[in-house]
CSV table of C-alpha atoms and ligand atoms in Angstrom, one decimal:
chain,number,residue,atom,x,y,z
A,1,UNK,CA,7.1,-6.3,25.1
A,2,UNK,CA,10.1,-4.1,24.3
A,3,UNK,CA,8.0,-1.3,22.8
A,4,UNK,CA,11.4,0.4,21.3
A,5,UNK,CA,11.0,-2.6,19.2
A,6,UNK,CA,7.4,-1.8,17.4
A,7,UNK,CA,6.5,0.1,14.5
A,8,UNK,CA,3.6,1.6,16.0
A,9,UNK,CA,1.5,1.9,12.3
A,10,UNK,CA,-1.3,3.5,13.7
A,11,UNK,CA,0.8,6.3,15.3
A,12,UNK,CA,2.4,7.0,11.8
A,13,UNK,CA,-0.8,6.6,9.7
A,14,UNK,CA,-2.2,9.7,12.4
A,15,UNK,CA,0.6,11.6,11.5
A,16,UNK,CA,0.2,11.3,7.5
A,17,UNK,CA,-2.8,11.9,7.9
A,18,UNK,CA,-2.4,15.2,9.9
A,19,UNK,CA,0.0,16.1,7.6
A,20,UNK,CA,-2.2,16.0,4.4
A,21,UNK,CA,-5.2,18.1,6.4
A,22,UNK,CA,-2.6,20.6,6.8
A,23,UNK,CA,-1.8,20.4,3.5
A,24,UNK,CA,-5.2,20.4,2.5
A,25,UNK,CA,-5.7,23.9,4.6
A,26,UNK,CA,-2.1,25.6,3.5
A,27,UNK,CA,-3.2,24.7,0.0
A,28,UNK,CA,-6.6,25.8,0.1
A,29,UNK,CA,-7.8,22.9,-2.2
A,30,UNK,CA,-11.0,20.6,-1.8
A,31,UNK,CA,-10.0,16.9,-3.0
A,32,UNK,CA,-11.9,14.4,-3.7
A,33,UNK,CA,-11.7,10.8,-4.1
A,34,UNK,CA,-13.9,8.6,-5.9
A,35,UNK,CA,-14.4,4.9,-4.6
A,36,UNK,CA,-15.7,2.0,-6.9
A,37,UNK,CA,-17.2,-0.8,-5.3
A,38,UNK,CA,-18.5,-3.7,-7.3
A,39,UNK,CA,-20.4,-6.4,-5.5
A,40,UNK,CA,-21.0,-7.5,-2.1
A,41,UNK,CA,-17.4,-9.0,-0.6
A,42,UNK,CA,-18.2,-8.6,2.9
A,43,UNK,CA,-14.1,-7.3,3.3
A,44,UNK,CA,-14.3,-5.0,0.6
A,45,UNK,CA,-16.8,-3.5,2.1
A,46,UNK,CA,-15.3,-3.2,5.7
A,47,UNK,CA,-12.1,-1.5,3.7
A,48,UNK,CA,-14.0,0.9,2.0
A,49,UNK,CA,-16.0,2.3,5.0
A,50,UNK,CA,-12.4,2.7,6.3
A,51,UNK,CA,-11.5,4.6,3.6
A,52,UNK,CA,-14.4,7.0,3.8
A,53,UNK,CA,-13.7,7.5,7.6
A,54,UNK,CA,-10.3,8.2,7.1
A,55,UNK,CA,-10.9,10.5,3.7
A,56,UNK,CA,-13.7,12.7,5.8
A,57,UNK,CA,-10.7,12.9,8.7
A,58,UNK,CA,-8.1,14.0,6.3
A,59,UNK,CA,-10.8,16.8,4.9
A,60,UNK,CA,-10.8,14.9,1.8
A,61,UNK,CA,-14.7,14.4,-0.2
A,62,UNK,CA,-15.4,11.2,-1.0
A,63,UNK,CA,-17.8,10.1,-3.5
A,64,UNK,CA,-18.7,6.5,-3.0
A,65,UNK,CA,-19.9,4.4,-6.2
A,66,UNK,CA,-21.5,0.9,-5.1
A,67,UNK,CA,-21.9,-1.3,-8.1
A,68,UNK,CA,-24.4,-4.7,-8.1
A,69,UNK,CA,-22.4,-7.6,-8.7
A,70,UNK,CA,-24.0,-8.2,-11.7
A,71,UNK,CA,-23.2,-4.8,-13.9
A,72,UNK,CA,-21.7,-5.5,-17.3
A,73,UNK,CA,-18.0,-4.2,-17.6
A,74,UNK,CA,-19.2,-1.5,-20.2
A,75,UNK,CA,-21.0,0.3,-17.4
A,76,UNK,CA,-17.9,0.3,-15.0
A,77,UNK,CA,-15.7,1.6,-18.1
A,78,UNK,CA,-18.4,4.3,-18.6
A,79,UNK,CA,-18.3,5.2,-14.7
A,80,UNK,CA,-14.6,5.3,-15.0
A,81,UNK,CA,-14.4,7.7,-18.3
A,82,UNK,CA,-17.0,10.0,-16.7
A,83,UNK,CA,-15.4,10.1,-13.9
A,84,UNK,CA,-11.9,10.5,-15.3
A,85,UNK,CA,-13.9,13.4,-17.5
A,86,UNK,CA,-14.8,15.6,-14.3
A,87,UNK,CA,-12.6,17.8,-12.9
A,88,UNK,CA,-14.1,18.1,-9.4
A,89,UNK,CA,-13.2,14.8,-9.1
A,90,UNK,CA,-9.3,14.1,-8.0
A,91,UNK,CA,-8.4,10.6,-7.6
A,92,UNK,CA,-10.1,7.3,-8.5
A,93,UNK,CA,-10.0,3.8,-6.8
A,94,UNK,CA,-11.5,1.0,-7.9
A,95,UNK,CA,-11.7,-2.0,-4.9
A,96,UNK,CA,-10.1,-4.7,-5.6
A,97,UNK,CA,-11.3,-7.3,-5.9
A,98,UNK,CA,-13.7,-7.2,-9.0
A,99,UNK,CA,-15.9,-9.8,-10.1
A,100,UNK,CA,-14.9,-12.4,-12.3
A,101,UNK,CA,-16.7,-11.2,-15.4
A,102,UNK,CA,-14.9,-7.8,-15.3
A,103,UNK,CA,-11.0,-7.7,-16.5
A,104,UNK,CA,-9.1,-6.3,-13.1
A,105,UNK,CA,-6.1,-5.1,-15.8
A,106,UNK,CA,-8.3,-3.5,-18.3
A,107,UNK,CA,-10.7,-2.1,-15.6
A,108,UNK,CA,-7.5,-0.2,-13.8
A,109,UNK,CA,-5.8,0.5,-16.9
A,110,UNK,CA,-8.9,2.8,-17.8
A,111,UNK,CA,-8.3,4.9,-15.2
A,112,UNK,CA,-6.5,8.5,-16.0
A,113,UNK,CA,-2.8,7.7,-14.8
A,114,UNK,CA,-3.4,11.6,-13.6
A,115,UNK,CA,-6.1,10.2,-11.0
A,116,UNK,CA,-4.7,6.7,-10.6
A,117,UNK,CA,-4.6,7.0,-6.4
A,118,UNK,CA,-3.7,3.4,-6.9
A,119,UNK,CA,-0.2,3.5,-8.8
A,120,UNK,CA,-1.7,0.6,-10.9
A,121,UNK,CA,-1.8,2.4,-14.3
A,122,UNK,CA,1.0,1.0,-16.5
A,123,UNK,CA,1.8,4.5,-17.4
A,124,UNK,CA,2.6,5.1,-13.1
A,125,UNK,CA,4.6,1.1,-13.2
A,126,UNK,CA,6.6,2.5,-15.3
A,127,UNK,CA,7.1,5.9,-14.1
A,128,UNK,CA,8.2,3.7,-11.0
A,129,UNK,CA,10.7,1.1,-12.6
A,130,UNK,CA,12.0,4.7,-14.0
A,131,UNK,CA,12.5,6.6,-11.3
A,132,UNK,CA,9.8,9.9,-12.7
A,133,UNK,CA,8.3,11.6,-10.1
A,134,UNK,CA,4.4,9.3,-10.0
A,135,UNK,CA,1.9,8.1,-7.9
A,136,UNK,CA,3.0,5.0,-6.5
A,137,UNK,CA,0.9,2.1,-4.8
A,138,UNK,CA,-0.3,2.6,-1.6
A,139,UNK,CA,1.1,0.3,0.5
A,140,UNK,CA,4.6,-0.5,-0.7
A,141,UNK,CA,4.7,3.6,-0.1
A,142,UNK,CA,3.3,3.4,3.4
A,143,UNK,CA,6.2,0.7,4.5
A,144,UNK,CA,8.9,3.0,3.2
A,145,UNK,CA,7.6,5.3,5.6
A,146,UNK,CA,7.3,3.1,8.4
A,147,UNK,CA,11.1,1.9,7.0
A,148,UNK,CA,12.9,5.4,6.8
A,149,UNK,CA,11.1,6.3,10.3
A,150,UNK,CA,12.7,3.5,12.0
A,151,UNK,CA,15.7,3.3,9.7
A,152,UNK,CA,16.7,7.2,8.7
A,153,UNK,CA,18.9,6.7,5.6
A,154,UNK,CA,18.4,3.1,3.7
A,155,UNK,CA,21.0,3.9,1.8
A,156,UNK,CA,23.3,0.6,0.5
A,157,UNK,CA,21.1,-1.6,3.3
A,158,UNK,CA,20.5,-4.9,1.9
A,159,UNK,CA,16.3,-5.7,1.5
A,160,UNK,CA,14.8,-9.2,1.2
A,161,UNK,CA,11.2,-8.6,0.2
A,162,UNK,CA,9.2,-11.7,-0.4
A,163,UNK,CA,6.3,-11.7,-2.4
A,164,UNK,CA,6.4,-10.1,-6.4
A,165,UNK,CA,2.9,-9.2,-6.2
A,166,UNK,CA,2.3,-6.0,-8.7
A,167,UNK,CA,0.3,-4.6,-5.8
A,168,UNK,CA,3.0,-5.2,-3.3
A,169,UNK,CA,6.1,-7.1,-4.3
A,170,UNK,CA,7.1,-5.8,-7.1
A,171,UNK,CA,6.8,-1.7,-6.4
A,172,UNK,CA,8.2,-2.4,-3.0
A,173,UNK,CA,11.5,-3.6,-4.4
A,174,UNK,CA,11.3,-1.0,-6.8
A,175,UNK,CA,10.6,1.8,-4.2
A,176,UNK,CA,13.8,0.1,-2.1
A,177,UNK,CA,16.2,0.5,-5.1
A,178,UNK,CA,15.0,3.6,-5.6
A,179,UNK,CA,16.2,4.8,-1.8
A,180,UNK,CA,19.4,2.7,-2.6
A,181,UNK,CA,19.0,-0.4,-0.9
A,182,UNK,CA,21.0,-4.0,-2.4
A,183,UNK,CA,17.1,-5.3,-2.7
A,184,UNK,CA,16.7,-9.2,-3.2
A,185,UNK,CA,13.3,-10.2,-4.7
A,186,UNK,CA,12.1,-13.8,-3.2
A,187,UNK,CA,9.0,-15.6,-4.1
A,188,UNK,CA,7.2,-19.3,-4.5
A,189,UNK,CA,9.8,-20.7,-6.8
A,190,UNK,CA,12.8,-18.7,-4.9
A,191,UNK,CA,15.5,-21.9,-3.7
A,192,UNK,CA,17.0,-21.4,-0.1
A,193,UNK,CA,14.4,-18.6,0.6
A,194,UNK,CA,15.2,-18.5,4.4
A,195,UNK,CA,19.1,-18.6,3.7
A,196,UNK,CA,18.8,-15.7,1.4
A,197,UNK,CA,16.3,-13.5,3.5
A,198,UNK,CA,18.8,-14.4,6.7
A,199,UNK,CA,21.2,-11.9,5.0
A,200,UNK,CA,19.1,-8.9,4.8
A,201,UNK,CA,18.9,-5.8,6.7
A,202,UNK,CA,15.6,-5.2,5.8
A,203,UNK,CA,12.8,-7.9,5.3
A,204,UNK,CA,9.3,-6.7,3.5
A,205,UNK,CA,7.5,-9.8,4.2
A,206,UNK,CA,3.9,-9.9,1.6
A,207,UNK,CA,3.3,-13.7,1.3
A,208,UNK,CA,0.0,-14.3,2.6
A,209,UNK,CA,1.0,-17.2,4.4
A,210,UNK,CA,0.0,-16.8,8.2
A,211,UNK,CA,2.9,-16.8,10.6
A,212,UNK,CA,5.4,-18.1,7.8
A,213,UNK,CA,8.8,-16.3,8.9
A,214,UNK,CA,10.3,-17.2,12.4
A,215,UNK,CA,13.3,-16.3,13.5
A,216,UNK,CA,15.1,-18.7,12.0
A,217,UNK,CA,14.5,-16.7,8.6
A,218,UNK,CA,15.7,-13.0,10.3
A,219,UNK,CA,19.1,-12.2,10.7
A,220,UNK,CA,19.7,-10.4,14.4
A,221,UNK,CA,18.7,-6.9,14.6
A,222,UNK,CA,16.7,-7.0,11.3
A,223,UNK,CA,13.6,-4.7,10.7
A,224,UNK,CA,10.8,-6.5,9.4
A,225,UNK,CA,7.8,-5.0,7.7
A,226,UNK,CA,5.4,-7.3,7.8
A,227,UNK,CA,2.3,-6.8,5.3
A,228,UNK,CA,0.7,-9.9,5.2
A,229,UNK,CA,-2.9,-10.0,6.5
A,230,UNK,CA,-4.4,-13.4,7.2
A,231,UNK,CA,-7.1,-14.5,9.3
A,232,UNK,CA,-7.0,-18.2,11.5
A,233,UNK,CA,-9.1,-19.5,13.5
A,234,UNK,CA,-6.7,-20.3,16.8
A,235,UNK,CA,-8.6,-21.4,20.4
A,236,UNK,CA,-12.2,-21.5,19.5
A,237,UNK,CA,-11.6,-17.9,18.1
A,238,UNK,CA,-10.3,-16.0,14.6
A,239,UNK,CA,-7.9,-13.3,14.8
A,240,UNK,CA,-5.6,-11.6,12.4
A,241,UNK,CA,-2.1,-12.8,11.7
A,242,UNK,CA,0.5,-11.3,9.6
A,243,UNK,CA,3.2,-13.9,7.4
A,244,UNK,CA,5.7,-13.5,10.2
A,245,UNK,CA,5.5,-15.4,13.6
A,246,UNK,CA,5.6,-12.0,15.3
A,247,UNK,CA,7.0,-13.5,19.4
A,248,UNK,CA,9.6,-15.5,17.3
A,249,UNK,CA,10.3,-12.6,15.6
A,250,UNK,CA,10.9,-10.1,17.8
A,251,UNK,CA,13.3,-12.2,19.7
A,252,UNK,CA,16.0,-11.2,16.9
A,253,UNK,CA,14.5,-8.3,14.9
A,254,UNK,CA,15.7,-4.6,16.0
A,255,UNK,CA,12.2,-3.7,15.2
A,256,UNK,CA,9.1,-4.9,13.6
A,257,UNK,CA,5.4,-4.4,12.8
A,258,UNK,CA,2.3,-5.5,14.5
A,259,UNK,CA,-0.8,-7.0,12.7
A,260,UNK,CA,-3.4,-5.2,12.8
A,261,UNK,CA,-1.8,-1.8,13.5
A,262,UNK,CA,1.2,-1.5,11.4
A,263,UNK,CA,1.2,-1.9,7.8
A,264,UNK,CA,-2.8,-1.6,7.4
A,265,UNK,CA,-3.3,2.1,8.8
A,266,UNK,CA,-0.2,3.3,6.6
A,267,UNK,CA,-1.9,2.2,3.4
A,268,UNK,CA,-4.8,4.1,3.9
A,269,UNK,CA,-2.9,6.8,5.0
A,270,UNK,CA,-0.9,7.3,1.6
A,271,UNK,CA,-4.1,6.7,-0.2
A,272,UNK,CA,-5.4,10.1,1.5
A,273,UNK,CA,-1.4,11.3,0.7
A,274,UNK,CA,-1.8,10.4,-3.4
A,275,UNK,CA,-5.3,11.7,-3.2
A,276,UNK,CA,-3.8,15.3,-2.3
A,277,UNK,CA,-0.6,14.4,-4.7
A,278,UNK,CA,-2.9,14.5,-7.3
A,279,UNK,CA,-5.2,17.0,-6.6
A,280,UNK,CA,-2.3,19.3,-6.2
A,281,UNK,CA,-0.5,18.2,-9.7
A,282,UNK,CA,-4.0,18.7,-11.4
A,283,UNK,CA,-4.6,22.0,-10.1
A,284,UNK,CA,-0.6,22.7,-11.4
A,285,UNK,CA,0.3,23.5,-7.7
A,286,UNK,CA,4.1,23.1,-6.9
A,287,UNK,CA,4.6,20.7,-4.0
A,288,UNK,CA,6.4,21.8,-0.5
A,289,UNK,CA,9.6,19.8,0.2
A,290,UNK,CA,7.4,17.6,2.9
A,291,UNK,CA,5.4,16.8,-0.1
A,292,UNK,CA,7.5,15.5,-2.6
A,293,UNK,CA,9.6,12.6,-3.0
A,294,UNK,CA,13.2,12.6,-3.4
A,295,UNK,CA,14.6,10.4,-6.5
A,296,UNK,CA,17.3,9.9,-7.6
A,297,UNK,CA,18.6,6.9,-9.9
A,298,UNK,CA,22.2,7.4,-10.0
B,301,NAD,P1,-0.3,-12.3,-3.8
B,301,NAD,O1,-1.0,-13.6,-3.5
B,301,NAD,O2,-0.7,-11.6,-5.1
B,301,NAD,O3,1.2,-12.6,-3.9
B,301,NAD,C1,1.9,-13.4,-3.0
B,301,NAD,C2,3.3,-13.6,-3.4
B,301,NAD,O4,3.9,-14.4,-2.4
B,301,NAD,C3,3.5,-14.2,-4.7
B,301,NAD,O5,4.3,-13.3,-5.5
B,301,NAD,C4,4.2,-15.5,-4.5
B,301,NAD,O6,5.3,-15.7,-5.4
B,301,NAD,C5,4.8,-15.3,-3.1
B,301,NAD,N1,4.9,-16.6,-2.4
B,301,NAD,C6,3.9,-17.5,-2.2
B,301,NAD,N2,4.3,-18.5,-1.5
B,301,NAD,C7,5.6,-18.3,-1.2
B,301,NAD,C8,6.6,-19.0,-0.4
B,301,NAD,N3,6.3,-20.1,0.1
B,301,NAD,N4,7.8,-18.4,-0.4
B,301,NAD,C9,8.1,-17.2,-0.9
B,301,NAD,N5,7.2,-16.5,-1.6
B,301,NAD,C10,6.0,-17.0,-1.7
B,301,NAD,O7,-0.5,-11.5,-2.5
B,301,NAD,P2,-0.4,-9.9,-2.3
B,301,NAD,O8,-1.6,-9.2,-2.9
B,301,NAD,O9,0.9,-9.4,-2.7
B,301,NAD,O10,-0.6,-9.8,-0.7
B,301,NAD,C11,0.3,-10.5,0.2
B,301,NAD,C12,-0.2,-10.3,1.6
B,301,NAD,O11,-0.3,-9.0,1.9
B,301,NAD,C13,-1.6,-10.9,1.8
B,301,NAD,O12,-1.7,-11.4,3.1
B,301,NAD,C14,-2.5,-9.6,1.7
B,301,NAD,O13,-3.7,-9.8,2.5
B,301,NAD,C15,-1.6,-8.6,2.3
B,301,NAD,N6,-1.8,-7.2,1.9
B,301,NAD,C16,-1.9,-6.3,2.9
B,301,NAD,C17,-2.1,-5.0,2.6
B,301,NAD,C18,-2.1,-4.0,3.8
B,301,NAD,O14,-2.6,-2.9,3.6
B,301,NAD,N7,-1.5,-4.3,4.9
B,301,NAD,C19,-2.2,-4.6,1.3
B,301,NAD,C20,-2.1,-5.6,0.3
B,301,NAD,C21,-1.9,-6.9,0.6
């Protein structure tokens, strides 16, 4: 394989994450994240021992809540307004995803916009869509990294995402028109999807539909982010897969991610970077120029 070609995720997730334990030191701060885990799904589980792993790496506390499946959504609101109450306490994130009986948009929304790690706080969506200066979602931000790494300036590119998650979809394109891409927005009921995304520079692929781009879908010397995570069973064994047919792929793409190993790292890796984001705006510190994000809406 043409390794030119691969956006090595891990690599850049290392270097974030160096980044914000220097930080960390230069600052002289202490952050620390809160986790909420409700319930036993076997994934969320795996995903938070990540993020503890990495937090302790980063010189980040972590303080890990694990909830029985059972708890009434009172008790998580309480958990949340104590924790959003205490000042040693710097970001909150509550695993997704919760139990049926608790409301995912009223759980989030509870959650001080101040310590929302997440970006999911309506007050932080809209601070998006509006160009302010907030935390954003965790992944959408990682693939803009791994983008203007590869890419330098995005500037007047043209982006196909597909997907309009709010986790994914929707901030992504958001987070693109905010670097100035042309950014097309494609999703289940788009018409002539592969026609469309054919035209773009830049394709954010978060379907969740293993191996659903080729590269009939990728116009030569594309870059695709692909975010999709999927697990198939293939040959008597299961493996991960993201929504792009990664050989077919990388036939025509300039460069592409891997699954595991490109999007995945870089979304824990900007949870650890908001963590520090907003540990350094409560404490009223002013950011370096590494730091802080460059917007502009004009
Ligand atoms: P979702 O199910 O909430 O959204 C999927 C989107 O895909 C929807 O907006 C839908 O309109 C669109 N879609 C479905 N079928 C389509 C089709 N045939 N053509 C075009 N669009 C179609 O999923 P999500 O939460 O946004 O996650 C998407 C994928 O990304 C999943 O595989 C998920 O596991 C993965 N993911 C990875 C990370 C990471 O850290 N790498 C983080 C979040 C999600």
């Amino acid at each position: 394989m043409n390794s030119l070609k691969l956006i090595d995720g891990k690599a850049a997730a290392a270097g974030v994450l160096r980044q914000v334990k220097a930080d960390i030191a230069r600052h002289g701060i202490h952050p620390a994240l809160a986790v909420i885990l409700v319930g036993d799904d076997p994934a969320s589980h795996v995903y938070v021992r990540n993020k503890v792993l990495r937090a302790e790496e980063a010189g980040i506390r972590s303080l890990e809540y694990r909830l029985p499946t059972d708890i009434p959504q009172a008790d998580v609101l309480a958990l949340i307004a104590r924790l959003n109450a205490d000042p040693s306490v710097n970001g909150i994130l509550l695993q997704l995803p919760l139990p049926a009986h608790i409301e995912e948009a009223l759980a989030l929304q509870a959650i001080a916009p101040s310590k929302d790690v997440d970006g999911f706080h309506s007050e932080n969506v809209g601070g998006l869509s509006q160009g302010r200066d907030v935390l954003t979602p965790c992944t959408p931000s990682g693939c803009m990294h791994l983008l203007q790494a590869t890419l330098g300036d995005l500037s007047g590119k043209h982006a196909v995402v597909i997907g309009r998650s709010n986790i994914v979809g929707k901030p992504m394109a958001a987070l693109l028109l905010q670097a100035h891409c042309s950014v097309t927005v494609l999703h289940s009921r788009s018409v002539n999807a592969r026609e469309l995304c054919r035209q773009a520079d830049i394709v954010v692929a978060a379907v969740g539909r293993p191996q659903m781009l080729d590269a009939s879908w990728l116009k030569p010397g594309c870059v695709v982010i692909d975010v999709g995570i999927n697990r198939i069973e293939a040959g008597g064994r299961s493996r991960l897969v993201g929504d792009v047919d990664f050989d077919s792929a990388l036939a025509v793409a300039s460069a592409i991610t891997p699954v595991p190993g490109g999007v995945g790292p870089m979304t824990i890796a900007f949870l650890m970077k908001n963590t520090l984001t907003a540990a350094l705006q409560q404490a009223n510190t002013p950011r370096s120029l590494s730091e802080a994000p460059c917007l502009s809406t004009c």
